Coordinates of N, CA and C in Angstrom, one line a residue:
X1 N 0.8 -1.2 0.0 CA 0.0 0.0 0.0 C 0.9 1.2 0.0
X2 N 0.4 2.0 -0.6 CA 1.1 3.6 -0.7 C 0.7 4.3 0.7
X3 N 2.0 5.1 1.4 CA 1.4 5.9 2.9 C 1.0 7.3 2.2
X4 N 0.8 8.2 1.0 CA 0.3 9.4 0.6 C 0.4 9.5 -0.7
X5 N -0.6 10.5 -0.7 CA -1.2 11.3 -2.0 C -0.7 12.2 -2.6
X6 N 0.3 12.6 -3.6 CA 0.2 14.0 -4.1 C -0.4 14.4 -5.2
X7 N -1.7 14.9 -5.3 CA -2.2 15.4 -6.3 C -1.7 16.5 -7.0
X8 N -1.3 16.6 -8.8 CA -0.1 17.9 -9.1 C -1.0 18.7 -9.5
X9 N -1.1 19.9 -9.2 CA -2.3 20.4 -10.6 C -2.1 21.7 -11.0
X10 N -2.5 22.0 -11.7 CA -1.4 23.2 -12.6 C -2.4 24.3 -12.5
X11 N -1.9 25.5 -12.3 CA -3.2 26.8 -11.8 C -2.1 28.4 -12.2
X12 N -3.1 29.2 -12.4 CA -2.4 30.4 -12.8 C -2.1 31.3 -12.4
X13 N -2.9 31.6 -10.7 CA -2.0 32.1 -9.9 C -1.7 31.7 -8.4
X14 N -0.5 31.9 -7.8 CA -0.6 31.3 -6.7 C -1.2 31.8 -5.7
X15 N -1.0 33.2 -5.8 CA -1.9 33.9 -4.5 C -3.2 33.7 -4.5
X16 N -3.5 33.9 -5.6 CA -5.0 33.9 -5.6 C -5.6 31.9 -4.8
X17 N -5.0 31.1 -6.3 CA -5.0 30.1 -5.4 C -5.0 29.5 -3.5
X18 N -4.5 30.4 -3.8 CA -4.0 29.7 -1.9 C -5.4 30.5 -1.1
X19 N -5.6 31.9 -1.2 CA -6.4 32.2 -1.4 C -7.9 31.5 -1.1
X20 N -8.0 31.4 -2.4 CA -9.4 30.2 -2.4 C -9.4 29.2 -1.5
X21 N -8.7 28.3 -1.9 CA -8.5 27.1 -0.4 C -8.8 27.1 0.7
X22 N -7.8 28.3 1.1 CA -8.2 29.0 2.6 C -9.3 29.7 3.2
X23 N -10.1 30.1 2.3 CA -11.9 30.7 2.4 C -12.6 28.6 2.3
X24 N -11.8 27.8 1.9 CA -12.7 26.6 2.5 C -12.3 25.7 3.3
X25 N -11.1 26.9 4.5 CA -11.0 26.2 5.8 C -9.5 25.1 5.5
X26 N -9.2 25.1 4.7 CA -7.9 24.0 4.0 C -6.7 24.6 4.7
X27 N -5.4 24.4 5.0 CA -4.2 25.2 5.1 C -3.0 24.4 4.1
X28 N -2.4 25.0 3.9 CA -0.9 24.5 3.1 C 0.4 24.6 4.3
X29 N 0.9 23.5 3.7 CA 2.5 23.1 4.4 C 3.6 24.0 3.8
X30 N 4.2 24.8 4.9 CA 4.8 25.8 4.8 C 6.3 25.3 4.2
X31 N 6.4 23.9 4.6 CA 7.9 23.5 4.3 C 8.2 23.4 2.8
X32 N 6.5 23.0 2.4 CA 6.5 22.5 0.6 C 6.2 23.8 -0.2
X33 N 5.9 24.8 0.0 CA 5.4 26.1 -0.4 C 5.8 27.3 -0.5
X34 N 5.8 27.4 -1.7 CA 6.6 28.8 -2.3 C 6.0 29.3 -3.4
X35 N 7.0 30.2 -4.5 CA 6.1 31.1 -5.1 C 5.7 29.9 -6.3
X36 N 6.2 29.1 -6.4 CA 5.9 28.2 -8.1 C 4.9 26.8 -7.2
X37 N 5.0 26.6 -6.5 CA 4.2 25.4 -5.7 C 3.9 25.8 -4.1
X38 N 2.6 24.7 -4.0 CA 1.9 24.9 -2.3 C 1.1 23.9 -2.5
X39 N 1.5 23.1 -1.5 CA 2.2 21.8 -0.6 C 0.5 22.1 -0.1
X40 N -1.4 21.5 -0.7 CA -2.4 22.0 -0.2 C -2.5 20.8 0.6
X41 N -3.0 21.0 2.1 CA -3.1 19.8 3.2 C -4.9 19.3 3.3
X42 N -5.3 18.5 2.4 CA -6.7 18.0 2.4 C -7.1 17.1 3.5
X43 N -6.0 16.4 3.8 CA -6.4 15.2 5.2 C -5.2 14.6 5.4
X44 N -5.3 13.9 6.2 CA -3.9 13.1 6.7 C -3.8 12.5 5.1
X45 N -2.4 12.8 5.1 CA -1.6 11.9 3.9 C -2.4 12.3 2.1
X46 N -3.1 13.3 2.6 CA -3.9 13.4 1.0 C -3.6 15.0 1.1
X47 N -2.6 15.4 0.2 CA -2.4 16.6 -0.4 C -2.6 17.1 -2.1
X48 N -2.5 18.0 -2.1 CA -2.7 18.5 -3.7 C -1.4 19.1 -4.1
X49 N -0.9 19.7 -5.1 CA 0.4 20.0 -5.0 C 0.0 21.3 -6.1
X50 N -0.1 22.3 -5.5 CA -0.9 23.6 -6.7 C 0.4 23.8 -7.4
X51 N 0.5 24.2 -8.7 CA 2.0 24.5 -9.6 C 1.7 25.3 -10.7
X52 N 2.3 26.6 -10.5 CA 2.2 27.4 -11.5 C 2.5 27.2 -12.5
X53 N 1.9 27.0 -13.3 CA 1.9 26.2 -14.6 C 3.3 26.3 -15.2
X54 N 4.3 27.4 -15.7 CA 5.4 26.8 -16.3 C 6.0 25.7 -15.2
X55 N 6.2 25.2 -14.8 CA 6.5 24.7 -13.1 C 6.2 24.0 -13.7
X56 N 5.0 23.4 -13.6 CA 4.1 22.2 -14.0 C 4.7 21.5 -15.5
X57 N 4.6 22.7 -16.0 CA 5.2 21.9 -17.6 C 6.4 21.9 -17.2
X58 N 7.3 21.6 -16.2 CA 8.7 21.1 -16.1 C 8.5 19.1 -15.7
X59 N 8.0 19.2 -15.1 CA 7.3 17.9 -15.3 C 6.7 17.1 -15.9
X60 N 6.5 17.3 -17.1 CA 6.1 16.5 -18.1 C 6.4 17.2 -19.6
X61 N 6.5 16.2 -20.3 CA 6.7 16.4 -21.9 C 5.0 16.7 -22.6
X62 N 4.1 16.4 -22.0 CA 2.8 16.7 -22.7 C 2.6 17.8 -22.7
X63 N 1.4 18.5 -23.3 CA 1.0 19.7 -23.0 C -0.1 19.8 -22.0
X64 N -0.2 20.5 -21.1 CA -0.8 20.9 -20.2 C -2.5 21.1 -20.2
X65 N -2.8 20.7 -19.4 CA -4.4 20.7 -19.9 C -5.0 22.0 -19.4
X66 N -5.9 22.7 -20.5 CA -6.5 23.5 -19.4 C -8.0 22.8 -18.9
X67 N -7.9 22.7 -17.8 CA -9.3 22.3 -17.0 C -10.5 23.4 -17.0
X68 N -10.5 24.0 -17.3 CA -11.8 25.0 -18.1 C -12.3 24.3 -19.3
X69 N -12.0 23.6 -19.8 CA -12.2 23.1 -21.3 C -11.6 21.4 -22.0
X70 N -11.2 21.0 -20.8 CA -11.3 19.8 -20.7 C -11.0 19.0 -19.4
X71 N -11.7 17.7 -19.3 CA -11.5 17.3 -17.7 C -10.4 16.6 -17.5
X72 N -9.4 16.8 -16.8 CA -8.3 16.0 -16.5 C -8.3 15.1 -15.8
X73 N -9.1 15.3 -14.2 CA -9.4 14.9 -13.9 C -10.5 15.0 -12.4
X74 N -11.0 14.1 -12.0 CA -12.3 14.2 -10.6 C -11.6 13.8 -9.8
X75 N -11.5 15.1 -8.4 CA -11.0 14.6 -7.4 C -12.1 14.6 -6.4
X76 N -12.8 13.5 -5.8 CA -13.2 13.1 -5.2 C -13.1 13.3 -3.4
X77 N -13.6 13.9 -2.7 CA -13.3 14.1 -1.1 C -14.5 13.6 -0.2
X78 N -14.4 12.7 0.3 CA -15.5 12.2 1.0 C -15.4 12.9 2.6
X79 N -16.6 13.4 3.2 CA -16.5 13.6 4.8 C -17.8 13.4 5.0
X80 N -18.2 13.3 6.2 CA -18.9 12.9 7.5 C -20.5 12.8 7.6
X81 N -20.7 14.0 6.6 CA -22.2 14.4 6.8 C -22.8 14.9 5.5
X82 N -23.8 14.7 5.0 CA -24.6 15.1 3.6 C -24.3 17.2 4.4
X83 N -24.9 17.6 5.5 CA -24.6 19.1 5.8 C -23.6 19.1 5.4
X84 N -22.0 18.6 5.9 CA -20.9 18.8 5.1 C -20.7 19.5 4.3
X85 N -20.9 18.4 3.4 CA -20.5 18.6 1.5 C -21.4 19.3 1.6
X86 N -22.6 19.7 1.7 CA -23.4 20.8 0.8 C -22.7 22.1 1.7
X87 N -22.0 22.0 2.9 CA -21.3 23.3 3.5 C -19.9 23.5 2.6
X88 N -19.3 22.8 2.5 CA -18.1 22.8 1.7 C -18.2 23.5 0.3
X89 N -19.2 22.7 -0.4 CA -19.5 23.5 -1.7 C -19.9 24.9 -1.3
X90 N -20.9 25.3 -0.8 CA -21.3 26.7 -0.2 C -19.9 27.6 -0.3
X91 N -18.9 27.1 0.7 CA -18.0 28.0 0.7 C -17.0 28.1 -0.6
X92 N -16.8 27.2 -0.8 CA -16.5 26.9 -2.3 C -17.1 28.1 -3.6
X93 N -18.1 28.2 -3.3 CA -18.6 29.0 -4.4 C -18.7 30.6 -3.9
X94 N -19.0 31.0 -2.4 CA -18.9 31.8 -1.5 C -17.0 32.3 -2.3
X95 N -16.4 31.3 -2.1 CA -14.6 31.8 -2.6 C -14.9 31.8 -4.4
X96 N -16.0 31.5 -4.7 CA -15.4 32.4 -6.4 C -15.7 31.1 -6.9
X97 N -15.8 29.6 -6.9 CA -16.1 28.4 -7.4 C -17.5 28.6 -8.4
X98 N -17.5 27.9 -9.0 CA -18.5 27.5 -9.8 C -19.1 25.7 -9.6
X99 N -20.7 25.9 -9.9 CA -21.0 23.8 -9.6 C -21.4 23.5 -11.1
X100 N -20.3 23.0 -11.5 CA -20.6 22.6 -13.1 C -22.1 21.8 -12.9
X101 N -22.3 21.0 -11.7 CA -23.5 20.1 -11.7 C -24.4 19.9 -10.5
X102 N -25.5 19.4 -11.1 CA -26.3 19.4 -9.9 C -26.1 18.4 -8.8
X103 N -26.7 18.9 -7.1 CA -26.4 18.1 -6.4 C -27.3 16.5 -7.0
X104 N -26.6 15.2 -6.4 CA -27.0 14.0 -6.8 C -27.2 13.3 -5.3
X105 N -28.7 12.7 -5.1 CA -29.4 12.4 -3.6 C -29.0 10.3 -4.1
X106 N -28.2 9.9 -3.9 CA -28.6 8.4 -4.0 C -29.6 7.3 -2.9
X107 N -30.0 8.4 -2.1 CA -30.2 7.5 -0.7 C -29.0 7.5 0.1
X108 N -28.3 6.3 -0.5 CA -26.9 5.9 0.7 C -25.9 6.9 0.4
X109 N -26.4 7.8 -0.5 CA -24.9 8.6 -1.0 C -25.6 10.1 -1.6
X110 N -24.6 11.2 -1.0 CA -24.7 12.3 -1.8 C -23.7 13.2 -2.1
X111 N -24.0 13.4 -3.5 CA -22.6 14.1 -3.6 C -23.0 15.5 -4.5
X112 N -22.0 16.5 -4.1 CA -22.0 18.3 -5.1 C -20.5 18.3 -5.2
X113 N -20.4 18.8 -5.9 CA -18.9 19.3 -6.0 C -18.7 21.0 -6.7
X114 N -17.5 21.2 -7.2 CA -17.3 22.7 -7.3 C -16.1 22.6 -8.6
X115 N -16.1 23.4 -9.4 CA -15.2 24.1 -10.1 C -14.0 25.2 -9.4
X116 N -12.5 24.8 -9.4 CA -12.2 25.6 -8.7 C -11.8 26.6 -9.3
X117 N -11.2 28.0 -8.9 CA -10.8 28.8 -9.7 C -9.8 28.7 -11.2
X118 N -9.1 27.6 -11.2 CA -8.8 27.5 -12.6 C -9.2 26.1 -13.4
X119 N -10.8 25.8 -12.7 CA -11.4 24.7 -13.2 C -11.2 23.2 -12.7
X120 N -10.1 23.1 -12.2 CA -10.4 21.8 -11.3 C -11.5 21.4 -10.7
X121 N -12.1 20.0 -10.7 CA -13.5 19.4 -10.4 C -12.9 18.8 -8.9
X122 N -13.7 18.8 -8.1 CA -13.8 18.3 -6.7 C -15.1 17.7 -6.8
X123 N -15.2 16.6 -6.5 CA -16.7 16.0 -5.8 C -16.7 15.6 -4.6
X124 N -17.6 16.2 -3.6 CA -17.3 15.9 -2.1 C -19.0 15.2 -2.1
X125 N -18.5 13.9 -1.2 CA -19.6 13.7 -1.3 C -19.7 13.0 -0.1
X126 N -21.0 12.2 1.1 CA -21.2 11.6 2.0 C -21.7 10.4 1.6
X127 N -21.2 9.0 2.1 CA -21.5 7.9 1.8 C -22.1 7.1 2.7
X128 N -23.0 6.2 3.3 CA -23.2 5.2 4.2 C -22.9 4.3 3.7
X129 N -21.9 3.6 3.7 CA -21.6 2.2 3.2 C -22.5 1.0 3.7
X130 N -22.5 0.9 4.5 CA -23.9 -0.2 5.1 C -24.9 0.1 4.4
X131 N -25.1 1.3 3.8 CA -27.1 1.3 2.8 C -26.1 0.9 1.4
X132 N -25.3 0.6 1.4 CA -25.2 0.9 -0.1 C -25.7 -0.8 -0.8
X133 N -25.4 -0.5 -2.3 CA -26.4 -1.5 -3.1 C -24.9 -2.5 -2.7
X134 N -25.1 -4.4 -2.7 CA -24.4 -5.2 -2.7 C -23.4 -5.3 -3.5
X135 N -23.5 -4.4 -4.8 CA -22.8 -4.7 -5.9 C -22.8 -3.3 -6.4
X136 N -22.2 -2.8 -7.5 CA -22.8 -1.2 -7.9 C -21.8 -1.8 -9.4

């Protein structure tokens, strides 16, 4: 098993970035964070790694996606309570977010998520595992 997560994700400004995060309660690791990257602290051992995009294109030979216009990728955050996630998104859009979609009620599961300032998808959502279906 892997002990952590770094999520890379490429964004275009940092201040503003950090910014946002921190209107949803988040803080960043001071040791990993500077003006080209910030080290974002989501949960034990689950970080995001924000990188100003020439930054980011030092890391790879592809070109860079812009997430406004295409999906790179769903980052997924599960916590505690259906109030939660619909609190989380609140503040989320409260900091500038957009909800590409509607919230989704499954019974055992709910989930909203947010657009972040340079389009990254988050889905936060609350699960009961004991209601869920035997199979999915």
């Amino acid at each position: 098993m892997f002990r952590q997560i770094f999520v890379n994700l490429p964004i275009q400004d940092m201040a503003r970035s950090q910014a946002f995060f921190k209107a949803l309660g988040l803080s960043f690791n001071p040791r990993f964070t500077n003006d080209q990257g910030a080290c974002l602290e989501i949960g034990e051992n689950f970080h995001a790694m924000l990188l100003v995009e020439p930054f980011f294109q030092g890391f790879t030979k592809l070109p860079v996606s812009d997430a406004r216009k295409a999906t790179e990728v769903l980052i997924a955050l599960s916590v505690d309570s259906r109030a939660e996630a619909e609190e989380v998104v609140r503040k989320a859009v409260a900091a500038g977010a957009t909800t590409p979609n509607e919230p989704k009620d499954y019974g055992f599961m709910f989930q909203h998520g947010f657009a972040d300032l340079d389009g990254h998808q988050w889905e936060v959502f609350w699960m009961d595992e004991n209601a869920a279906p035997a199979q999915m």
